Amino acid sequence: MPDHTVVVVGGGVAGIRAALAARAQGADVALVSKVHPLRSHSCTSQGGLNAALAPDDSWETHAQDTVAGGDFLGDQDAVETLAREAPDAVLELDRWGAPFNRDERGRLALRRLAGANRARACYADDLTGHVVLQVLHEQLLAARVPAYVEWVVTSLLMDDGACRGVVALELATGTLHAITARAVVLATGGFGRVYEPTGASLGLTGDGLALAYRAGAVLMDMEMVQYHPTALTGTGALLTEALLGEGALLVTGGGERVMAEAAPRLGERAPRDLLSRSIASRLKAGEAVLLDARPIGGARLGRSFGVTRHLVKAVAGLDLAKEPVPVEPVPHRTMGGVRVDLHGATGLPGLFAAGGCAATGVHGANRLGGNSLLEALVFGRRAGEAAARAAAAAPTGQGASSRLADEERALEALTARGGGPDAAAAIRQALTRTMREQVGLFREAAGLAEATRTIVGLQERHRGLGVTASGRRWNSALVSHLELGHLLEVARVVAAAALARQESRGVHARRDFPERDDTGWLRHTLASFTPDGPKLDAQPVVITRWPPGRRAY
Amino acid sequence: MSYAFYPGCVSRGGCPELYPSAVKVAGRLGLGLEELTDVGCNGAGVLSRAVSDPINARTFAKAEARGLTQLMTICSTCTGVMGGANLRLKEAPAYRERINREFLAEERLAYQGSVDVKHLLWLLVEDYGLDRLRAEVRRPLKGLRVSPFYGCYIRRPDGILEGKPARKRYLEMVIEALGAEVTDFGGKGKCCGFPVLTANEPNSMAMVAAHTGEAKSKGAECMVTPCPLCHLNLDGGQPRAAKMKGTAIDLPILHLPQLIGLALGFSAEELHLKRHIVPTRQVAEKVSLLT
Amino acid sequence: MELIFKVYRHDPTAGTKPALESYPVSLPDGATVLDGLLQIRDRHDGGLAFRAACGRGFCGECTLRINRSGKLACITRVAQVAKDGEVTVEPVRNITVLKDLVYDVDELLWQKIAWVEPWLRPATAQPDGGYVIPDAELEPIRKAMSCYYCGLCDEGCSVIPFDRRFSGPAALTKAFRVVFDPRDGAARERLKRLGEPRGMWDCVHCYEANEHCPRGIDPTDRIFDLRDKAVELGVKSGTANPQVARHYDSFAASVRQSGWLDEGRLALETWGLGRLGELLPMAWRALRRGKLPVPYLHRKRPGAEWIRRIFDKVEKRS
């Protein structure tokens, strides 16, 4: 069975950055990913990377914007780390060959993204994530890090409370493998697929969260689900917020500016939670909301938003340069994840997490555009380094073979049981409908309680379900079954956490508790696994410099 | 109308039968050709664009200097390479100016960007007209099954079509106008393999065998191509390609002006059909029986 | 919309033959082919194997042949491709099928991309605050990097059907990205590697790649860029195919001297007497029909001296 010092699960920006960091520490590191690294969700990120690179900018103002954007739920030590290390993270990509846009003097160009009080995001047209992912992948090839591609992790190898590897299904052969290691970094991305429609990739099924949660790690801030304000209506295709940053307008069918009241100062450049709620309210009132990109100008649109323009043309037959296009908010980024410290440590020995599946606390109750890829880079590196250090001092795990045999039996039982695809699909559809309707942009107690009951019922049904399988090779039914289990596990925590938080903060909008409540709820929601459902707890928000104040945009 | 005539190197080198055939056919059709004799090889996609763009700008400037804006070629590769260069020079006046300044000025030449590069095939369909061509046919090639083979560069990239997608069907249209029968096959728009004859001969020969073999199996008695480089490979390379594949093919490959010439009443000898590598006797005999 | 999806099904390890299976599919207007495939999984067969990831045109994962033409399933609207209420979905051509619609993309793309060693090897240390570079120099790099490895250029490639080992336009576009990155300092070594058999000189520059690229990168032109750069730096072939450099040099020398091509000389200088001997049957046939021009005897074109001056100037500049 394969053995490495460190195993990284996930091949997106956080995962590759972690692997490179571990390799730089001299660790024998390997990557495991259920899709080829270049197909990771990171490639869909368009807007940019925040970093205080301009001479008249400072890491403090970047941090301050981030804290306010997160509605003061962000842990400020983590936010400080993010903002301080941002310039180096960006410059490292420049050193590795990222072709970021330049200004007229040939220096890194900066664009304005939502919730930032100035232009602070470096970018590569409308393909920033795609380009960053490629550059990292190039470095991964250069470092000759072995990669187990299209291997699906089915469980963590836990030994006496410590993580010492993973069990993974190799899709091409259908074989189950144990990959042993002294430390594991989870970088599997978020769990946006608990919703439908969503801007999330098909694979964002909360795998890392569910695996860690079942193994005893704590999930944090799971109620915080961000909607992307401007998806092309009815398609789930996201129109990058860089459009708004560079001058596009949000108008109603009647020509009224949507953000005039909610954000008189920043307007269309307000944070995503405000944008999404403002747009949703108009839609609910029966008005159409249109994104008008014409103020950006055809030349700039063609040059810097070519992919977006092409996408709109392909899926809706509309031309951004010529006409306003209808938009609606769709679930997008999940702020919750496996709780980690500043080094990606989950609290379970040998287990680390970074990127979309982790909760470092930087995003608080609402993520700012330009901070996601950045978080993946900064905390991916930190987690990789910490994992390599921890692995050097850790013992080899025991019992991998018997765990592998257990897993094998479980899979056999699953495929032996049989079952139609329609049953699994019905469960998934019921889940996403419940999440959309009752754990969506606006929430209230009755709906959330009902959602919890529904999800518990769906979990029951899922447990009784088998898999129709014609062999184990490339058995998508089997993979979907495992993913659906993860989605249900995670969704249950989201509903419970959302029910518990009796206030409105950032993306979490309770109709029955419309105000922010700093006395009662300036704290993180924690969830631990028990066989009877999540056990909720709380932990205080780390505040270093910026006391909670009013958000004014 | 008068045309600047750019015969290219191969029509008098490796395919010496092409040039006289083209001249005879043009004469019979009454195309006024003014041959450019003092211009260079366009680079054929071999020479780097750093060299070939100035050489081609010079050719265009020479045509302009004689008051000609329509430049006729008899080679797909010449058409593609010169057409591509022309596109670059026309679309970017600054680039054209730089080339004029750096390379052409001392010869007192400057390319103004007024030239259109046209293969004989395009010219026949678009300027001359298929009806006029039909009227000139003395010997309809009735019953002759002909497969078209274009050569990449008069089909791709898109820009070369100049907004006329029908250019991808002109060969069939001409074959039919001459009274012959089109034997269609999948390889007609594909690469003949000539460009990698040097770098990868096995690949090159495999392409020859695949395309000629496919046309033959579909029932073609001959193939017609507007590109002498394709001809070099499809005709000249055919015996070797067949041997490497271990089959016989024996598909005669005609130049476009030869096929037209046969229909206009020229003899096989006048069109130098005997200079081919793959024997053309059967085609010549079949045509000679037609009246 | 009520449609029939005809989907390629095959498990090569099961010893059965490939077949197109028909599935009824019911989709809303505006639905994509990927929506249809996902519905087949939901309603008919959860085991239908295909790849898809981002689902909205960013990652390039779901390239398939849809009604006999290569497309990304996630951004191809069913209404635009359906013929008589049918949509046929198959794997791309010229590649090993692993199961159903899943094909060996490792062979098609990933190994080739690794072969071009596409990581930056900086020429100079990075200055504080990052490299200062005019944006115009990075624009072509961004364009090349907008490639999302959908593989459609390789699927349409003229060479790959004859030689699957050819590096192909996608990998060579990736090579362009590093060779032309103004920060890179290893162009010469890279071009030497790319010049080896199965590299850039094996491209027939048929422009199929330009036609097939959905992102407008024009991979054929990027390969020309690489070849032109190789000529400029004097790296005109790899070590295993020196005839490529001889061919270029002879071609250029001939045009430089006389204004046009001396084909006899080109053949002789490219292959040398030894190889010509091997090709003798071909040469003999050509000679007999007057198709092999006698080397070195061809006349200078009028105005040849001006052509020579163009060569001189280009050489002096580079």
PDB file of C-alpha atoms in Angstrom, chain B residues 31-180:
ATOM      1  CA  LEU B  31      -7.717  35.621 -68.088  1.00  0.00           C
ATOM      2  CA  GLY B  32      -5.273  38.452 -68.498  1.00  0.00           C
ATOM      3  CA  LEU B  33      -2.204  37.379 -66.557  1.00  0.00           C
ATOM      4  CA  GLU B  34       0.783  39.567 -65.836  1.00  0.00           C
ATOM      5  CA  GLU B  35       3.373  37.316 -64.288  1.00  0.00           C
ATOM      6  CA  LEU B  36       5.424  38.718 -61.444  1.00  0.00           C
ATOM      7  CA  THR B  37       8.919  37.525 -62.261  1.00  0.00           C
ATOM      8  CA  ASP B  38      10.983  39.606 -59.908  1.00  0.00           C
ATOM      9  CA  VAL B  39       9.485  38.523 -56.607  1.00  0.00           C
ATOM     10  CA  GLY B  40      10.539  35.966 -54.012  1.00  0.00           C
ATOM     11  CA  CYS B  41       9.337  32.690 -52.593  1.00  0.00           C
ATOM     12  CA  ASN B  42       6.640  33.424 -49.999  1.00  0.00           C
ATOM     13  CA  GLY B  43       8.218  31.122 -47.439  1.00  0.00           C
ATOM     14  CA  ALA B  44       5.706  28.289 -47.749  1.00  0.00           C
ATOM     15  CA  GLY B  45       5.163  28.193 -43.989  1.00  0.00           C
ATOM     16  CA  VAL B  46       8.771  27.053 -43.623  1.00  0.00           C
ATOM     17  CA  LEU B  47      10.550  30.379 -43.454  1.00  0.00           C
ATOM     18  CA  SER B  48       9.849  32.317 -40.294  1.00  0.00           C
ATOM     19  CA  ARG B  49       7.330  35.099 -40.547  1.00  0.00           C
ATOM     20  CA  ALA B  50      10.061  37.554 -39.628  1.00  0.00           C
ATOM     21  CA  VAL B  51      11.494  36.945 -43.097  1.00  0.00           C
ATOM     22  CA  SER B  52       8.449  35.940 -45.088  1.00  0.00           C
ATOM     23  CA  ASP B  53       6.190  38.849 -44.154  1.00  0.00           C
ATOM     24  CA  PRO B  54       8.608  41.414 -45.663  1.00  0.00           C
ATOM     25  CA  ILE B  55       9.140  39.228 -48.743  1.00  0.00           C
ATOM     26  CA  ASN B  56       5.390  39.022 -49.268  1.00  0.00           C
ATOM     27  CA  ALA B  57       4.870  42.727 -48.599  1.00  0.00           C
ATOM     28  CA  ARG B  58       7.404  43.292 -51.350  1.00  0.00           C
ATOM     29  CA  THR B  59       5.458  41.025 -53.715  1.00  0.00           C
ATOM     30  CA  PHE B  60       2.238  42.898 -53.025  1.00  0.00           C
ATOM     31  CA  ALA B  61       3.994  46.243 -53.468  1.00  0.00           C
ATOM     32  CA  LYS B  62       5.346  45.032 -56.815  1.00  0.00           C
ATOM     33  CA  ALA B  63       1.823  44.183 -57.946  1.00  0.00           C
ATOM     34  CA  GLU B  64       0.557  47.574 -56.823  1.00  0.00           C
ATOM     35  CA  ALA B  65       3.411  49.257 -58.674  1.00  0.00           C
ATOM     36  CA  ARG B  66       2.075  47.687 -61.876  1.00  0.00           C
ATOM     37  CA  GLY B  67      -1.390  48.952 -61.059  1.00  0.00           C
ATOM     38  CA  LEU B  68      -2.692  45.506 -60.156  1.00  0.00           C
ATOM     39  CA  THR B  69      -4.729  44.672 -57.058  1.00  0.00           C
ATOM     40  CA  GLN B  70      -5.795  41.101 -57.857  1.00  0.00           C
ATOM     41  CA  LEU B  71      -3.042  38.576 -57.362  1.00  0.00           C
ATOM     42  CA  MET B  72      -3.622  35.057 -58.696  1.00  0.00           C
ATOM     43  CA  THR B  73      -1.898  31.977 -57.364  1.00  0.00           C
ATOM     44  CA  ILE B  74      -2.083  28.359 -58.476  1.00  0.00           C
ATOM     45  CA  CYS B  75      -1.087  26.839 -55.156  1.00  0.00           C
ATOM     46  CA  SER B  76      -3.061  26.431 -51.929  1.00  0.00           C
ATOM     47  CA  THR B  77       0.057  26.899 -49.844  1.00  0.00           C
ATOM     48  CA  CYS B  78       1.018  30.109 -51.653  1.00  0.00           C
ATOM     49  CA  THR B  79      -2.553  31.310 -51.219  1.00  0.00           C
ATOM     50  CA  GLY B  80      -2.613  30.535 -47.509  1.00  0.00           C
ATOM     51  CA  VAL B  81       0.808  31.880 -46.661  1.00  0.00           C
ATOM     52  CA  MET B  82       0.467  35.040 -48.754  1.00  0.00           C
ATOM     53  CA  GLY B  83      -3.159  35.486 -47.735  1.00  0.00           C
ATOM     54  CA  GLY B  84      -2.215  35.201 -44.061  1.00  0.00           C
ATOM     55  CA  ALA B  85       0.626  37.678 -44.475  1.00  0.00           C
ATOM     56  CA  ASN B  86      -1.692  40.006 -46.366  1.00  0.00           C
ATOM     57  CA  LEU B  87      -4.242  39.822 -43.547  1.00  0.00           C
ATOM     58  CA  ARG B  88      -1.604  40.783 -40.980  1.00  0.00           C
ATOM     59  CA  LEU B  89      -0.386  43.630 -43.180  1.00  0.00           C
ATOM     60  CA  LYS B  90      -3.851  44.923 -43.915  1.00  0.00           C
ATOM     61  CA  GLU B  91      -5.226  44.674 -40.402  1.00  0.00           C
ATOM     62  CA  ALA B  92      -2.319  46.405 -38.703  1.00  0.00           C
ATOM     63  CA  PRO B  93      -1.300  49.535 -40.598  1.00  0.00           C
ATOM     64  CA  ALA B  94       1.449  50.167 -38.044  1.00  0.00           C
ATOM     65  CA  TYR B  95       2.965  46.769 -38.801  1.00  0.00           C
ATOM     66  CA  ARG B  96       2.707  47.415 -42.548  1.00  0.00           C
ATOM     67  CA  GLU B  97       4.328  50.810 -42.130  1.00  0.00           C
ATOM     68  CA  ARG B  98       7.183  49.319 -40.150  1.00  0.00           C
ATOM     69  CA  ILE B  99       7.832  46.714 -42.846  1.00  0.00           C
ATOM     70  CA  ASN B 100       7.624  49.341 -45.554  1.00  0.00           C
ATOM     71  CA  ARG B 101      10.101  51.489 -43.702  1.00  0.00           C
ATOM     72  CA  GLU B 102      12.545  48.797 -42.671  1.00  0.00           C
ATOM     73  CA  PHE B 103      12.535  46.621 -45.757  1.00  0.00           C
ATOM     74  CA  LEU B 104      10.901  48.184 -48.778  1.00  0.00           C
ATOM     75  CA  ALA B 105      11.759  51.871 -48.614  1.00  0.00           C
ATOM     76  CA  GLU B 106      15.282  51.529 -49.963  1.00  0.00           C
ATOM     77  CA  GLU B 107      13.890  49.850 -53.076  1.00  0.00           C
ATOM     78  CA  ARG B 108      11.420  52.739 -53.320  1.00  0.00           C
ATOM     79  CA  LEU B 109       8.540  50.387 -52.721  1.00  0.00           C
ATOM     80  CA  ALA B 110       5.688  50.592 -50.225  1.00  0.00           C
ATOM     81  CA  TYR B 111       2.751  48.290 -49.802  1.00  0.00           C
ATOM     82  CA  GLN B 112      -0.489  50.245 -49.504  1.00  0.00           C
ATOM     83  CA  GLY B 113      -2.652  47.301 -48.510  1.00  0.00           C
ATOM     84  CA  SER B 114      -4.799  47.155 -51.648  1.00  0.00           C
ATOM     85  CA  VAL B 115      -4.002  43.647 -52.924  1.00  0.00           C
ATOM     86  CA  ASP B 116      -6.299  40.602 -52.769  1.00  0.00           C
ATOM     87  CA  VAL B 117      -4.708  37.168 -52.961  1.00  0.00           C
ATOM     88  CA  LYS B 118      -6.811  34.718 -54.950  1.00  0.00           C
ATOM     89  CA  HIS B 119      -6.324  31.160 -55.936  1.00  0.00           C
ATOM     90  CA  LEU B 120      -7.280  30.343 -59.524  1.00  0.00           C
ATOM     91  CA  LEU B 121     -10.060  28.228 -58.017  1.00  0.00           C
ATOM     92  CA  TRP B 122     -11.642  31.181 -56.215  1.00  0.00           C
ATOM     93  CA  LEU B 123     -11.142  33.441 -59.161  1.00  0.00           C
ATOM     94  CA  LEU B 124     -12.954  31.025 -61.437  1.00  0.00           C
ATOM     95  CA  VAL B 125     -15.987  30.776 -59.171  1.00  0.00           C
ATOM     96  CA  GLU B 126     -16.133  34.302 -57.842  1.00  0.00           C
ATOM     97  CA  ASP B 127     -14.897  36.485 -60.726  1.00  0.00           C
ATOM     98  CA  TYR B 128     -15.017  34.458 -63.874  1.00  0.00           C
ATOM     99  CA  GLY B 129     -18.194  32.558 -63.119  1.00  0.00           C
ATOM    100  CA  LEU B 130     -19.043  28.889 -63.463  1.00  0.00           C
ATOM    101  CA  ASP B 131     -21.527  29.606 -66.234  1.00  0.00           C
ATOM    102  CA  ARG B 132     -18.800  31.106 -68.389  1.00  0.00           C
ATOM    103  CA  LEU B 133     -16.563  28.182 -67.529  1.00  0.00           C
ATOM    104  CA  ARG B 134     -19.274  25.732 -68.565  1.00  0.00           C
ATOM    105  CA  ALA B 135     -19.642  27.601 -71.816  1.00  0.00           C
ATOM    106  CA  GLU B 136     -15.937  27.140 -72.514  1.00  0.00           C
ATOM    107  CA  VAL B 137     -16.024  23.396 -71.929  1.00  0.00           C
ATOM    108  CA  ARG B 138     -15.342  21.607 -75.224  1.00  0.00           C
ATOM    109  CA  ARG B 139     -15.159  18.126 -73.824  1.00  0.00           C
ATOM    110  CA  PRO B 140     -17.429  17.518 -70.813  1.00  0.00           C
ATOM    111  CA  LEU B 141     -15.707  14.969 -68.569  1.00  0.00           C
ATOM    112  CA  LYS B 142     -18.769  12.826 -68.503  1.00  0.00           C
ATOM    113  CA  GLY B 143     -18.579   9.820 -66.216  1.00  0.00           C
ATOM    114  CA  LEU B 144     -15.139  10.648 -64.848  1.00  0.00           C
ATOM    115  CA  ARG B 145     -15.203  10.123 -61.102  1.00  0.00           C
ATOM    116  CA  VAL B 146     -13.041  12.749 -59.430  1.00  0.00           C
ATOM    117  CA  SER B 147     -12.285  13.213 -55.752  1.00  0.00           C
ATOM    118  CA  PRO B 148     -11.466  16.740 -54.609  1.00  0.00           C
ATOM    119  CA  PHE B 149      -8.459  17.418 -52.380  1.00  0.00           C
ATOM    120  CA  TYR B 150      -8.141  21.028 -51.291  1.00  0.00           C
ATOM    121  CA  GLY B 151      -4.960  21.497 -49.324  1.00  0.00           C
ATOM    122  CA  CYS B 152      -5.307  23.011 -45.874  1.00  0.00           C
ATOM    123  CA  TYR B 153      -4.521  26.611 -46.630  1.00  0.00           C
ATOM    124  CA  ILE B 154      -7.433  27.464 -48.835  1.00  0.00           C
ATOM    125  CA  ARG B 155      -9.803  26.191 -46.157  1.00  0.00           C
ATOM    126  CA  ARG B 156      -8.220  27.239 -42.888  1.00  0.00           C
ATOM    127  CA  PRO B 157      -7.856  29.304 -40.784  1.00  0.00           C
ATOM    128  CA  ASP B 158     -11.276  30.903 -40.982  1.00  0.00           C
ATOM    129  CA  GLY B 159      -9.891  34.286 -42.006  1.00  0.00           C
ATOM    130  CA  ILE B 160      -8.747  32.914 -45.364  1.00  0.00           C
ATOM    131  CA  LEU B 161     -12.346  32.280 -46.399  1.00  0.00           C
ATOM    132  CA  GLU B 162     -13.004  36.023 -46.184  1.00  0.00           C
ATOM    133  CA  GLY B 163     -16.556  35.388 -45.072  1.00  0.00           C
ATOM    134  CA  LYS B 164     -17.270  32.976 -47.921  1.00  0.00           C
ATOM    135  CA  PRO B 165     -17.857  29.545 -46.391  1.00  0.00           C
ATOM    136  CA  ALA B 166     -18.818  28.225 -49.832  1.00  0.00           C
ATOM    137  CA  ARG B 167     -15.109  28.282 -50.679  1.00  0.00           C
ATOM    138  CA  LYS B 168     -15.034  24.902 -48.992  1.00  0.00           C
ATOM    139  CA  ARG B 169     -17.196  23.550 -51.850  1.00  0.00           C
ATOM    140  CA  TYR B 170     -15.646  25.275 -54.864  1.00  0.00           C
ATOM    141  CA  LEU B 171     -13.679  22.247 -56.030  1.00  0.00           C
ATOM    142  CA  GLU B 172     -16.813  20.133 -56.206  1.00  0.00           C
ATOM    143  CA  MET B 173     -18.576  22.972 -58.012  1.00  0.00           C
ATOM    144  CA  VAL B 174     -15.803  23.192 -60.602  1.00  0.00           C
ATOM    145  CA  ILE B 175     -15.603  19.409 -61.040  1.00  0.00           C
ATOM    146  CA  GLU B 176     -19.300  19.382 -61.786  1.00  0.00           C
ATOM    147  CA  ALA B 177     -19.092  22.396 -64.068  1.00  0.00           C
ATOM    148  CA  LEU B 178     -16.562  20.443 -66.115  1.00  0.00           C
ATOM    149  CA  GLY B 179     -19.099  17.661 -66.476  1.00  0.00           C
ATOM    150  CA  ALA B 180     -17.274  15.208 -64.229  1.00  0.00           C
TER     151      ALA B 180
END
